[in-house]
mmCIF file of C-alpha atoms and ligand atoms in Angstrom:
data_model
loop_
_atom_site.group_PDB
_atom_site.id
_atom_site.type_symbol
_atom_site.label_atom_id
_atom_site.label_comp_id
_atom_site.label_asym_id
_atom_site.label_seq_id
_atom_site.Cartn_x
_atom_site.Cartn_y
_atom_site.Cartn_z
ATOM 1 C CA MET A 83 -5.074 -3.215 6.748
ATOM 2 C CA SER A 84 -5.747 -2.936 10.446
ATOM 3 C CA ASN A 85 -8.552 -0.644 11.500
ATOM 4 C CA SER A 86 -8.986 0.204 15.158
ATOM 5 C CA SER A 87 -12.280 -1.041 16.541
ATOM 6 C CA SER A 88 -13.444 2.486 17.437
ATOM 7 C CA LYS A 89 -13.330 3.571 13.777
ATOM 8 C CA VAL A 90 -16.400 3.317 11.581
ATOM 9 C CA LEU A 91 -15.640 0.860 8.810
ATOM 10 C CA PRO A 92 -16.345 2.129 5.290
ATOM 11 C CA SER A 93 -19.276 0.486 3.579
ATOM 12 C CA PRO A 94 -18.264 -2.496 1.426
ATOM 13 C CA ASP A 95 -20.402 -0.952 -1.324
ATOM 14 C CA LEU A 96 -18.970 1.555 -3.791
ATOM 15 C CA SER A 97 -20.922 4.342 -5.496
ATOM 16 C CA PRO A 98 -18.991 5.929 -8.384
ATOM 17 C CA VAL A 99 -19.026 9.715 -8.614
ATOM 18 C CA SER A 100 -17.722 12.196 -11.181
ATOM 19 C CA GLN A 101 -14.314 13.533 -10.085
ATOM 20 C CA ASP A 102 -11.823 16.191 -11.159
ATOM 21 C CA LEU A 103 -8.407 14.483 -11.401
ATOM 22 C CA THR A 104 -6.284 17.618 -11.942
ATOM 23 C CA ARG A 105 -4.950 17.532 -8.386
ATOM 24 C CA LEU A 106 -4.711 13.751 -8.378
ATOM 25 C CA ASN A 107 -1.976 13.567 -11.045
ATOM 26 C CA THR A 108 1.405 15.153 -10.316
ATOM 27 C CA LEU A 109 1.812 16.479 -13.885
ATOM 28 C CA GLY A 110 -1.261 18.583 -13.067
ATOM 29 C CA LEU A 111 -2.986 17.809 -16.375
ATOM 30 C CA ALA A 112 -6.620 18.925 -16.412
ATOM 31 C CA SER A 113 -8.517 15.655 -16.347
ATOM 32 C CA ARG A 114 -11.868 14.276 -15.285
ATOM 33 C CA ALA A 115 -13.279 10.852 -14.516
ATOM 34 C CA GLY A 116 -16.957 10.172 -15.124
ATOM 35 C CA ALA A 117 -16.895 7.298 -12.623
ATOM 36 C CA PHE A 118 -14.549 7.456 -9.636
ATOM 37 C CA VAL A 119 -14.331 5.513 -6.385
ATOM 38 C CA THR A 120 -11.973 5.602 -3.402
ATOM 39 C CA LEU A 121 -10.897 2.292 -1.874
ATOM 40 C CA GLU A 122 -10.423 2.626 1.882
ATOM 41 C CA ASP A 123 -10.848 -0.946 3.002
ATOM 42 C CA ALA A 124 -10.105 -4.344 1.500
ATOM 43 C CA ALA A 125 -13.747 -5.283 2.148
ATOM 44 C CA GLN A 126 -14.631 -3.010 -0.809
ATOM 45 C CA LEU A 127 -12.626 -5.038 -3.315
ATOM 46 C CA PRO A 128 -15.390 -7.501 -4.313
ATOM 47 C CA ALA A 129 -17.595 -4.471 -5.106
ATOM 48 C CA LEU A 130 -14.748 -3.054 -7.222
ATOM 49 C CA SER A 131 -14.585 -6.268 -9.260
ATOM 50 C CA GLN A 132 -18.322 -6.046 -9.827
ATOM 51 C CA LEU A 133 -18.125 -2.404 -10.995
ATOM 52 C CA ALA A 134 -15.052 -3.073 -13.153
ATOM 53 C CA HIS A 135 -16.860 -5.962 -14.827
ATOM 54 C CA GLU A 136 -19.626 -3.563 -15.890
ATOM 55 C CA ALA A 137 -17.242 -0.716 -16.910
ATOM 56 C CA SER A 138 -15.377 -0.412 -20.222
ATOM 57 C CA SER A 139 -12.020 -0.150 -18.408
ATOM 58 C CA LEU A 140 -10.463 0.347 -14.977
ATOM 59 C CA LEU A 141 -7.649 2.734 -14.086
ATOM 60 C CA VAL A 142 -6.109 2.126 -10.647
ATOM 61 C CA LEU A 143 -4.770 5.377 -9.229
ATOM 62 C CA GLY A 144 -2.102 5.687 -6.534
ATOM 63 C CA GLY A 145 -0.369 9.032 -6.124
ATOM 64 C CA GLY A 146 -0.806 9.808 -9.836
ATOM 65 C CA SER A 147 2.933 10.407 -10.135
ATOM 66 C CA ASN A 148 3.597 8.127 -13.064
ATOM 67 C CA LEU A 149 0.657 8.921 -15.323
ATOM 68 C CA VAL A 150 -0.131 11.018 -18.362
ATOM 69 C CA LEU A 151 -3.910 11.494 -18.280
ATOM 70 C CA PRO A 152 -6.285 12.559 -21.074
ATOM 71 C CA SER A 153 -8.840 15.315 -20.403
ATOM 72 C CA GLN A 154 -11.552 12.693 -19.918
ATOM 73 C CA VAL A 155 -10.662 9.274 -18.509
ATOM 74 C CA PRO A 156 -13.079 6.653 -19.835
ATOM 75 C CA GLY A 157 -14.438 3.802 -17.721
ATOM 76 C CA LEU A 158 -13.911 3.540 -13.992
ATOM 77 C CA VAL A 159 -11.114 5.128 -11.918
ATOM 78 C CA ALA A 160 -10.324 3.674 -8.473
ATOM 79 C CA ARG A 161 -8.038 5.504 -6.070
ATOM 80 C CA VAL A 162 -6.258 3.285 -3.548
ATOM 81 C CA ALA A 163 -6.364 4.775 -0.028
ATOM 82 C CA PHE A 164 -5.649 1.797 2.263
ATOM 83 C CA LYS A 165 -3.601 2.958 5.269
ATOM 84 C CA GLY A 166 -1.306 1.373 7.866
ATOM 85 C CA VAL A 167 2.347 0.547 8.564
ATOM 86 C CA ARG A 168 3.462 -2.160 11.006
ATOM 87 C CA LEU A 169 6.457 -4.211 12.031
ATOM 88 C CA LEU A 170 5.623 -7.856 11.314
ATOM 89 C CA GLU A 171 8.780 -9.396 12.689
ATOM 90 C CA ALA A 172 12.188 -8.361 14.034
ATOM 91 C CA ARG A 173 14.180 -11.251 12.611
ATOM 92 C CA PRO A 174 17.906 -11.431 13.417
ATOM 93 C CA ASP A 175 18.709 -11.004 9.705
ATOM 94 C CA ALA A 176 15.976 -8.511 8.715
ATOM 95 C CA TRP A 177 13.167 -6.219 9.777
ATOM 96 C CA LEU A 178 9.953 -7.420 8.181
ATOM 97 C CA ILE A 179 7.669 -4.425 7.643
ATOM 98 C CA GLU A 180 4.233 -4.248 6.054
ATOM 99 C CA ALA A 181 2.734 -1.090 4.563
ATOM 100 C CA ALA A 182 -0.695 -0.576 3.021
ATOM 101 C CA GLY A 183 -0.873 0.328 -0.674
ATOM 102 C CA GLY A 184 -2.359 3.789 -0.101
ATOM 103 C CA GLU A 185 0.395 5.064 2.209
ATOM 104 C CA THR A 186 2.511 7.782 0.594
ATOM 105 C CA TRP A 187 5.927 6.371 -0.259
ATOM 106 C CA HIS A 188 7.959 9.148 1.307
ATOM 107 C CA GLY A 189 5.888 9.122 4.506
ATOM 108 C CA PHE A 190 6.501 5.386 4.792
ATOM 109 C CA VAL A 191 10.279 5.802 4.275
ATOM 110 C CA GLU A 192 10.332 8.521 6.929
ATOM 111 C CA THR A 193 8.441 6.309 9.401
ATOM 112 C CA CYS A 194 10.980 3.527 8.832
ATOM 113 C CA VAL A 195 13.943 5.862 9.400
ATOM 114 C CA ASN A 196 12.291 7.254 12.553
ATOM 115 C CA GLN A 197 11.726 3.720 13.886
ATOM 116 C CA GLY A 198 15.281 2.595 13.139
ATOM 117 C CA TRP A 199 14.103 0.187 10.412
ATOM 118 C CA ASP A 200 16.911 1.248 8.119
ATOM 119 C CA GLY A 201 17.387 0.351 4.471
ATOM 120 C CA LEU A 202 14.967 2.503 2.466
ATOM 121 C CA GLU A 203 16.632 5.902 3.091
ATOM 122 C CA ASN A 204 18.141 6.110 -0.436
ATOM 123 C CA LEU A 205 14.565 6.089 -1.749
ATOM 124 C CA ALA A 206 13.459 9.200 0.182
ATOM 125 C CA LEU A 207 11.232 11.811 -1.476
ATOM 126 C CA ILE A 208 10.097 9.683 -4.399
ATOM 127 C CA PRO A 209 6.519 10.779 -5.114
ATOM 128 C CA GLY A 210 3.676 8.277 -5.214
ATOM 129 C CA THR A 211 2.313 5.533 -3.002
ATOM 130 C CA VAL A 212 3.573 2.280 -1.491
ATOM 131 C CA GLY A 213 1.250 0.327 -3.791
ATOM 132 C CA ALA A 214 2.629 1.994 -6.905
ATOM 133 C CA ALA A 215 6.260 1.413 -5.894
ATOM 134 C CA PRO A 216 6.460 -2.251 -7.016
ATOM 135 C CA VAL A 217 4.657 -1.494 -10.292
ATOM 136 C CA GLN A 218 7.646 0.323 -11.690
ATOM 137 C CA ASN A 219 10.224 -1.086 -9.262
ATOM 138 C CA ILE A 220 11.207 2.405 -8.118
ATOM 139 C CA GLY A 221 14.887 3.100 -7.664
ATOM 140 C CA ALA A 222 17.257 5.924 -6.822
ATOM 141 C CA TYR A 223 20.749 6.584 -5.505
ATOM 142 C CA GLY A 224 21.949 2.998 -5.738
ATOM 143 C CA VAL A 225 18.921 1.146 -4.303
ATOM 144 C CA GLU A 226 16.062 -0.496 -6.186
ATOM 145 C CA LEU A 227 12.796 -1.551 -4.562
ATOM 146 C CA GLN A 228 13.309 -5.213 -5.547
ATOM 147 C CA GLU A 229 16.382 -5.404 -3.267
ATOM 148 C CA ARG A 230 14.240 -4.592 -0.208
ATOM 149 C CA PHE A 231 11.033 -6.327 -1.307
ATOM 150 C CA HIS A 232 9.663 -9.389 0.478
ATOM 151 C CA SER A 233 6.184 -10.029 -0.946
ATOM 152 C CA LEU A 234 2.859 -8.310 -1.574
ATOM 153 C CA THR A 235 -0.866 -8.874 -1.349
ATOM 154 C CA ALA A 236 -2.829 -7.942 -4.442
ATOM 155 C CA TRP A 237 -6.438 -8.133 -5.496
ATOM 156 C CA ASP A 238 -6.972 -9.749 -8.877
ATOM 157 C CA VAL A 239 -9.839 -7.592 -10.130
ATOM 158 C CA ARG A 240 -10.715 -9.896 -13.003
ATOM 159 C CA ALA A 241 -10.777 -13.125 -10.969
ATOM 160 C CA GLY A 242 -12.234 -11.421 -7.876
ATOM 161 C CA ARG A 243 -9.739 -12.910 -5.432
ATOM 162 C CA GLN A 244 -6.776 -11.974 -3.268
ATOM 163 C CA VAL A 245 -3.302 -13.351 -4.080
ATOM 164 C CA GLU A 246 0.116 -13.281 -2.413
ATOM 165 C CA MET A 247 3.035 -12.543 -4.739
ATOM 166 C CA SER A 248 6.725 -13.256 -4.148
ATOM 167 C CA VAL A 249 9.663 -11.412 -5.667
ATOM 168 C CA ALA A 250 9.761 -14.023 -8.469
ATOM 169 C CA ASP A 251 6.025 -13.573 -9.183
ATOM 170 C CA CYS A 252 6.539 -9.823 -9.616
ATOM 171 C CA ARG A 253 9.208 -10.305 -12.361
ATOM 172 C CA PHE A 254 11.070 -7.120 -11.479
ATOM 173 C CA SER A 255 13.609 -5.498 -13.770
ATOM 174 C CA TYR A 256 14.768 -1.900 -14.279
ATOM 175 C CA ARG A 257 11.655 0.291 -13.829
ATOM 176 C CA ASP A 258 9.535 -2.704 -14.745
ATOM 177 C CA SER A 259 7.404 -5.508 -13.265
ATOM 178 C CA VAL A 260 4.662 -7.950 -14.208
ATOM 179 C CA PHE A 261 2.138 -5.192 -13.364
ATOM 180 C CA LYS A 262 3.284 -3.103 -16.348
ATOM 181 C CA HIS A 263 2.700 -6.004 -18.741
ATOM 182 C CA ASP A 264 -0.566 -7.492 -17.552
ATOM 183 C CA GLU A 265 -3.731 -5.899 -18.874
ATOM 184 C CA SER A 266 -4.231 -2.489 -17.265
ATOM 185 C CA GLY A 267 -6.614 -2.487 -14.310
ATOM 186 C CA ARG A 268 -6.108 -6.161 -13.489
ATOM 187 C CA TRP A 269 -4.379 -5.630 -10.128
ATOM 188 C CA VAL A 270 -4.913 -3.544 -7.010
ATOM 189 C CA ILE A 271 -1.880 -3.719 -4.716
ATOM 190 C CA VAL A 272 -3.360 -3.926 -1.236
ATOM 191 C CA SER A 273 -0.175 -4.112 0.875
ATOM 192 C CA VAL A 274 3.548 -4.596 0.405
ATOM 193 C CA ARG A 275 5.992 -6.357 2.734
ATOM 194 C CA PHE A 276 9.634 -5.335 2.923
ATOM 195 C CA ALA A 277 12.645 -7.222 4.294
ATOM 196 C CA LEU A 278 15.252 -4.697 5.447
ATOM 197 C CA PRO A 279 18.555 -6.535 5.969
ATOM 198 C CA ARG A 280 20.245 -6.496 9.407
ATOM 199 C CA PRO A 281 22.905 -5.484 10.145
ATOM 200 C CA TRP A 282 22.262 -2.360 8.100
ATOM 201 C CA ARG A 283 24.928 -1.247 5.646
ATOM 202 C CA PRO A 284 24.898 2.181 4.029
ATOM 203 C CA VAL A 285 24.716 2.325 0.218
ATOM 204 C CA LEU A 286 26.929 5.241 -0.748
ATOM 205 C CA GLY A 287 28.265 4.307 -4.203
ATOM 206 C CA TYR A 288 26.140 6.697 -6.286
ATOM 207 C CA PRO A 289 28.260 9.664 -7.504
ATOM 208 C CA ASP A 290 25.862 12.308 -6.104
ATOM 209 C CA LEU A 291 26.126 10.703 -2.636
ATOM 210 C CA GLN A 292 29.902 10.371 -2.786
ATOM 211 C CA ARG A 293 30.141 14.078 -3.498
ATOM 212 C CA HIS A 294 27.745 15.100 -0.714
ATOM 213 C CA ALA A 295 29.403 16.953 2.177
ATOM 214 C CA ARG A 296 27.018 15.454 4.774
ATOM 215 C CA LEU A 297 28.282 11.954 3.941
ATOM 216 C CA ALA A 298 31.968 12.694 3.390
ATOM 217 C CA ALA A 299 33.175 12.339 6.976
ATOM 218 C CA GLY A 300 32.876 9.409 9.380
ATOM 219 C CA GLN A 301 30.226 6.718 9.297
ATOM 220 C CA PRO A 302 26.879 8.132 8.244
ATOM 221 C CA ALA A 303 23.652 6.916 9.817
ATOM 222 C CA ALA A 304 20.560 6.122 7.746
ATOM 223 C CA ARG A 305 19.143 9.497 8.810
ATOM 224 C CA ASP A 306 22.165 11.268 7.225
ATOM 225 C CA ILE A 307 21.563 9.480 3.920
ATOM 226 C CA PHE A 308 17.849 10.270 4.123
ATOM 227 C CA ASP A 309 18.695 13.969 4.632
ATOM 228 C CA ALA A 310 21.336 13.974 1.874
ATOM 229 C CA VAL A 311 18.968 12.367 -0.655
ATOM 230 C CA TRP A 312 16.340 14.914 0.334
ATOM 231 C CA GLU A 313 18.769 17.768 -0.349
ATOM 232 C CA ILE A 314 20.014 16.340 -3.668
ATOM 233 C CA ARG A 315 16.494 15.736 -4.960
ATOM 234 C CA ARG A 316 15.277 19.148 -3.810
ATOM 235 C CA ALA A 317 18.194 20.817 -5.626
ATOM 236 C CA LYS A 318 17.803 18.868 -8.861
ATOM 237 C CA LEU A 319 14.193 17.857 -9.279
ATOM 238 C CA PRO A 320 11.122 20.110 -9.402
ATOM 239 C CA ASP A 321 8.634 19.760 -6.530
ATOM 240 C CA PRO A 322 5.433 18.391 -8.124
ATOM 241 C CA ALA A 323 3.393 20.496 -5.682
ATOM 242 C CA VAL A 324 4.856 23.591 -7.387
ATOM 243 C CA THR A 325 5.672 22.493 -10.953
ATOM 244 C CA GLY A 326 3.823 19.557 -12.485
ATOM 245 C CA ASN A 327 6.075 16.611 -13.377
ATOM 246 C CA VAL A 328 6.358 12.810 -13.143
ATOM 247 C CA GLY A 329 10.069 12.581 -12.279
ATOM 248 C CA SER A 330 12.120 11.011 -15.049
ATOM 249 C CA PHE A 331 9.970 10.976 -18.183
ATOM 250 C CA PHE A 332 12.158 8.436 -19.994
ATOM 251 C CA LYS A 333 13.970 5.296 -18.867
ATOM 252 C CA ASN A 334 17.725 5.215 -19.201
ATOM 253 C CA PRO A 335 18.150 3.071 -22.346
ATOM 254 C CA ILE A 336 20.107 -0.173 -22.071
ATOM 255 C CA VAL A 337 22.333 -0.999 -25.049
ATOM 256 C CA SER A 338 24.916 -3.651 -25.938
ATOM 257 C CA ALA A 339 28.629 -3.131 -25.208
ATOM 258 C CA GLN A 340 29.185 -2.849 -28.970
ATOM 259 C CA VAL A 341 26.682 -0.001 -29.367
ATOM 260 C CA ARG A 342 28.058 1.780 -26.299
ATOM 261 C CA ASP A 343 31.681 1.463 -27.524
ATOM 262 C CA GLY A 344 30.712 2.857 -30.937
ATOM 263 C CA LEU A 345 28.960 5.812 -29.315
ATOM 264 C CA LEU A 346 31.830 6.459 -26.917
ATOM 265 C CA GLU A 347 34.233 6.752 -29.847
ATOM 266 C CA ARG A 348 32.094 9.441 -31.453
ATOM 267 C CA PHE A 349 30.966 11.087 -28.173
ATOM 268 C CA PRO A 350 33.754 10.805 -25.562
ATOM 269 C CA GLY A 351 31.636 12.503 -22.853
ATOM 270 C CA LEU A 352 28.924 9.809 -23.023
ATOM 271 C CA VAL A 353 27.712 8.817 -19.529
ATOM 272 C CA SER A 354 27.125 5.061 -19.231
ATOM 273 C CA TYR A 355 26.975 2.425 -16.493
ATOM 274 C CA ALA A 356 28.016 -1.234 -16.931
ATOM 275 C CA GLN A 357 25.182 -3.716 -16.279
ATOM 276 C CA PRO A 358 25.552 -7.174 -14.710
ATOM 277 C CA ASP A 359 24.622 -8.831 -18.048
ATOM 278 C CA GLY A 360 27.417 -7.082 -19.994
ATOM 279 C CA GLY A 361 25.219 -4.341 -21.470
ATOM 280 C CA TYR A 362 25.351 -0.639 -20.628
ATOM 281 C CA LYS A 363 22.776 1.790 -19.293
ATOM 282 C CA LEU A 364 23.083 5.221 -20.928
ATOM 283 C CA ALA A 365 22.185 8.417 -19.034
ATOM 284 C CA ALA A 366 19.166 9.614 -21.018
ATOM 285 C CA GLY A 367 19.389 13.006 -19.274
ATOM 286 C CA TRP A 368 22.846 13.470 -20.757
ATOM 287 C CA LEU A 369 21.660 12.485 -24.264
ATOM 288 C CA ILE A 370 18.735 14.938 -24.106
ATOM 289 C CA ASP A 371 20.914 17.659 -22.623
ATOM 290 C CA GLN A 372 23.528 17.224 -25.396
ATOM 291 C CA CYS A 373 20.787 17.539 -28.027
ATOM 292 C CA GLY A 374 20.117 21.009 -26.634
ATOM 293 C CA TRP A 375 16.693 20.312 -25.152
ATOM 294 C CA LYS A 376 17.417 21.162 -21.510
ATOM 295 C CA GLY A 377 15.304 24.129 -20.403
ATOM 296 C CA ARG A 378 13.434 24.324 -23.731
ATOM 297 C CA SER A 379 9.653 24.345 -24.102
ATOM 298 C CA LEU A 380 7.032 23.530 -26.671
ATOM 299 C CA GLY A 381 3.959 25.504 -25.639
ATOM 300 C CA ALA A 382 3.124 24.799 -21.999
ATOM 301 C CA ALA A 383 5.256 21.628 -21.875
ATOM 302 C CA GLY A 384 8.930 22.016 -21.050
ATOM 303 C CA VAL A 385 12.191 20.280 -20.233
ATOM 304 C CA HIS A 386 13.349 21.022 -16.684
ATOM 305 C CA GLU A 387 16.324 23.387 -16.540
ATOM 306 C CA ARG A 388 18.317 21.322 -14.034
ATOM 307 C CA GLN A 389 17.539 17.729 -15.118
ATOM 308 C CA ALA A 390 16.795 17.119 -18.803
ATOM 309 C CA LEU A 391 15.109 13.780 -18.053
ATOM 310 C CA VAL A 392 12.220 15.579 -16.364
ATOM 311 C CA LEU A 393 9.402 17.090 -18.416
ATOM 312 C CA VAL A 394 7.335 19.769 -16.716
ATOM 313 C CA ASN A 395 3.908 21.366 -17.066
ATOM 314 C CA HIS A 396 4.443 25.122 -17.056
ATOM 315 C CA GLY A 397 0.695 25.565 -16.537
ATOM 316 C CA GLY A 398 -2.279 24.422 -18.569
ATOM 317 C CA ALA A 399 -0.422 21.760 -20.589
ATOM 318 C CA THR A 400 -2.451 18.889 -22.027
ATOM 319 C CA ALA A 401 -1.434 15.278 -22.595
ATOM 320 C CA ALA A 402 -0.988 16.198 -26.279
ATOM 321 C CA ASP A 403 1.478 18.994 -25.345
ATOM 322 C CA ILE A 404 3.520 16.650 -23.136
ATOM 323 C CA MET A 405 3.529 13.861 -25.724
ATOM 324 C CA GLY A 406 4.377 16.325 -28.527
ATOM 325 C CA LEU A 407 7.444 17.419 -26.578
ATOM 326 C CA ALA A 408 8.322 13.811 -25.727
ATOM 327 C CA HIS A 409 8.147 12.820 -29.412
ATOM 328 C CA ALA A 410 10.345 15.760 -30.467
ATOM 329 C CA ILE A 411 12.960 14.706 -27.889
ATOM 330 C CA GLN A 412 12.783 11.059 -28.958
ATOM 331 C CA ALA A 413 13.311 12.100 -32.590
ATOM 332 C CA ALA A 414 16.322 14.293 -31.740
ATOM 333 C CA VAL A 415 18.013 11.602 -29.616
ATOM 334 C CA SER A 416 17.295 8.897 -32.172
ATOM 335 C CA GLU A 417 18.698 10.989 -35.020
ATOM 336 C CA ARG A 418 21.901 11.902 -33.235
ATOM 337 C CA TYR A 419 22.641 8.745 -31.227
ATOM 338 C CA GLY A 420 20.527 6.058 -32.917
ATOM 339 C CA VAL A 421 19.026 5.258 -29.487
ATOM 340 C CA ARG A 422 15.294 4.953 -28.779
ATOM 341 C CA LEU A 423 14.050 6.542 -25.560
ATOM 342 C CA GLU A 424 11.147 4.756 -23.930
ATOM 343 C CA PRO A 425 8.736 6.764 -21.747
ATOM 344 C CA GLU A 426 8.621 5.754 -18.077
ATOM 345 C CA PRO A 427 5.076 6.871 -17.143
ATOM 346 C CA VAL A 428 1.928 5.092 -18.209
ATOM 347 C CA VAL A 429 0.215 7.075 -20.955
ATOM 348 C CA VAL A 430 -3.553 6.569 -20.561
HETATM 349 N N1 EPU B 96 22.952 14.505 -16.865
HETATM 350 C C1 EPU B 96 23.255 15.516 -17.725
HETATM 351 N N2 EPU B 96 22.306 16.446 -17.992
HETATM 352 C C2 EPU B 96 21.066 16.412 -17.448
HETATM 353 C C3 EPU B 96 20.754 15.369 -16.566
HETATM 354 C C4 EPU B 96 21.710 14.414 -16.293
HETATM 355 O O1 EPU B 96 24.364 15.605 -18.248
HETATM 356 O O2 EPU B 96 20.273 17.285 -17.723
HETATM 357 C C5 EPU B 96 23.984 13.520 -16.523
HETATM 358 C C6 EPU B 96 24.437 13.724 -15.072
HETATM 359 O O3 EPU B 96 25.470 14.658 -14.985
HETATM 360 C C7 EPU B 96 24.886 12.349 -14.685
HETATM 361 C C8 EPU B 96 23.975 11.425 -15.491
HETATM 362 O O4 EPU B 96 23.442 12.216 -16.549
HETATM 363 O O5 EPU B 96 26.203 12.123 -15.079
HETATM 364 C C9 EPU B 96 22.875 10.808 -14.657
HETATM 365 O O6 EPU B 96 22.075 11.835 -14.045
HETATM 366 P P1 EPU B 96 21.403 11.619 -12.603
HETATM 367 O O7 EPU B 96 22.409 11.189 -11.626
HETATM 368 O O8 EPU B 96 20.619 12.849 -12.304
HETATM 369 O O9 EPU B 96 20.449 10.385 -12.766
HETATM 370 P P2 EPU B 96 19.503 9.892 -13.947
HETATM 371 O O10 EPU B 96 20.108 8.666 -14.550
HETATM 372 O O11 EPU B 96 19.190 11.001 -14.877
HETATM 373 C C10 EPU B 96 18.156 8.219 -12.478
HETATM 374 C C11 EPU B 96 16.725 7.870 -12.220
HETATM 375 C C12 EPU B 96 16.106 8.845 -11.217
HETATM 376 C C13 EPU B 96 16.901 8.769 -9.929
HETATM 377 C C14 EPU B 96 18.364 9.110 -10.224
HETATM 378 C C15 EPU B 96 19.232 8.921 -9.017
HETATM 379 C C16 EPU B 96 15.849 6.800 -14.215
HETATM 380 C C17 EPU B 96 14.977 6.930 -15.432
HETATM 381 N N3 EPU B 96 15.956 7.888 -13.468
HETATM 382 O O12 EPU B 96 18.187 9.482 -13.133
HETATM 383 O O13 EPU B 96 14.804 8.405 -10.954
HETATM 384 O O14 EPU B 96 16.382 9.651 -8.959
HETATM 385 O O15 EPU B 96 18.875 8.229 -11.258
HETATM 386 O O16 EPU B 96 19.388 7.567 -8.762
HETATM 387 O O17 EPU B 96 16.389 5.720 -13.977
HETATM 388 C C18 EPU B 96 12.515 8.653 -11.683
HETATM 389 O O18 EPU B 96 12.578 7.492 -12.089
HETATM 390 O O19 EPU B 96 11.463 9.334 -11.786
HETATM 391 C C19 EPU B 96 13.703 9.263 -11.123
HETATM 392 C C20 EPU B 96 13.749 10.554 -10.793
#
């Protein structure tokens, strides 16, 4: 996005280098790319298309917080580092904000809260970048990205052109979008525009927020929700800077009312949430926990001791260790509940 005129623009050419990716994926898996480039300016995108055309594959890297990487990533890896956040329009019914794909998600949310552009505070502290957020339609504490999304600008690597995409084009659903279904490496998300509804209304329905002391009294401001979400996440989820993880490793499975009722009869403690279409979302963390996997490890890969949906790297784990543990958990949950758990991260 915007570059001040005093800054030296990066060259539109790209020269791939070999790069250690261990610190560029939040699971902290030891990984290396033979050919790696950093995208700092949209002017480099035609060169990326050229390189991708010659490479066997392209992996687009944001914050690396939703990836399981092999020790050697084949083909080309491109890290998105476009920067910039700006208010496009203060409409009476919404703030229209644009953020570049390489901005860190949490930093962007914090900027919005500081500026009084309220509406993203429930999504505080989610790791990753702005550009990666629409890919899996991030969500937490009662808010999903799609509810605050306006449109985005993406580079179609294959066609070598820039496109604008609306909410309909993105085909969002729970932790899902068109970007997870198209061939990998087709899209680079350059910038995302958000419409934050005015007047602002707090979203406080999620049980963890209802229980939080900071929000119990009076009328909380967006900053209070931001702080409460920060505290809840810090208490429950491991900090990827300390313990490697990708947040929830599995999606919460969605089942029919019939399946849910059958399970509830046999397992009265089952945690489930009614969906608008009549189905039910089951709390995968509860299922895994009940199978006795919370806090357990297989080699260097483990299940977090405070949130069973989070797999962690205790140090030196490989993709095979993580996937071995994931498969063991899937087998246990499937055997006991007849429910298939689907991984949330992209396994390269
Ligand atoms: N639970 C257990 N044991 C556990 C973990 C959870 O019994 O070990 C129970 C909890 O007591 C609760 C229910 O399961 O009744 C749900 O747990 P929680 O509120 O922690 O949320 P979640 O469904 O496990 C989802 C998202 C998180 C998001 C939280 C808060 C998915 C896959 N995960 O987790 O998102 O932060 O809700 O909204 O939808 C992520 O996607 O990486 C992520 C962290």
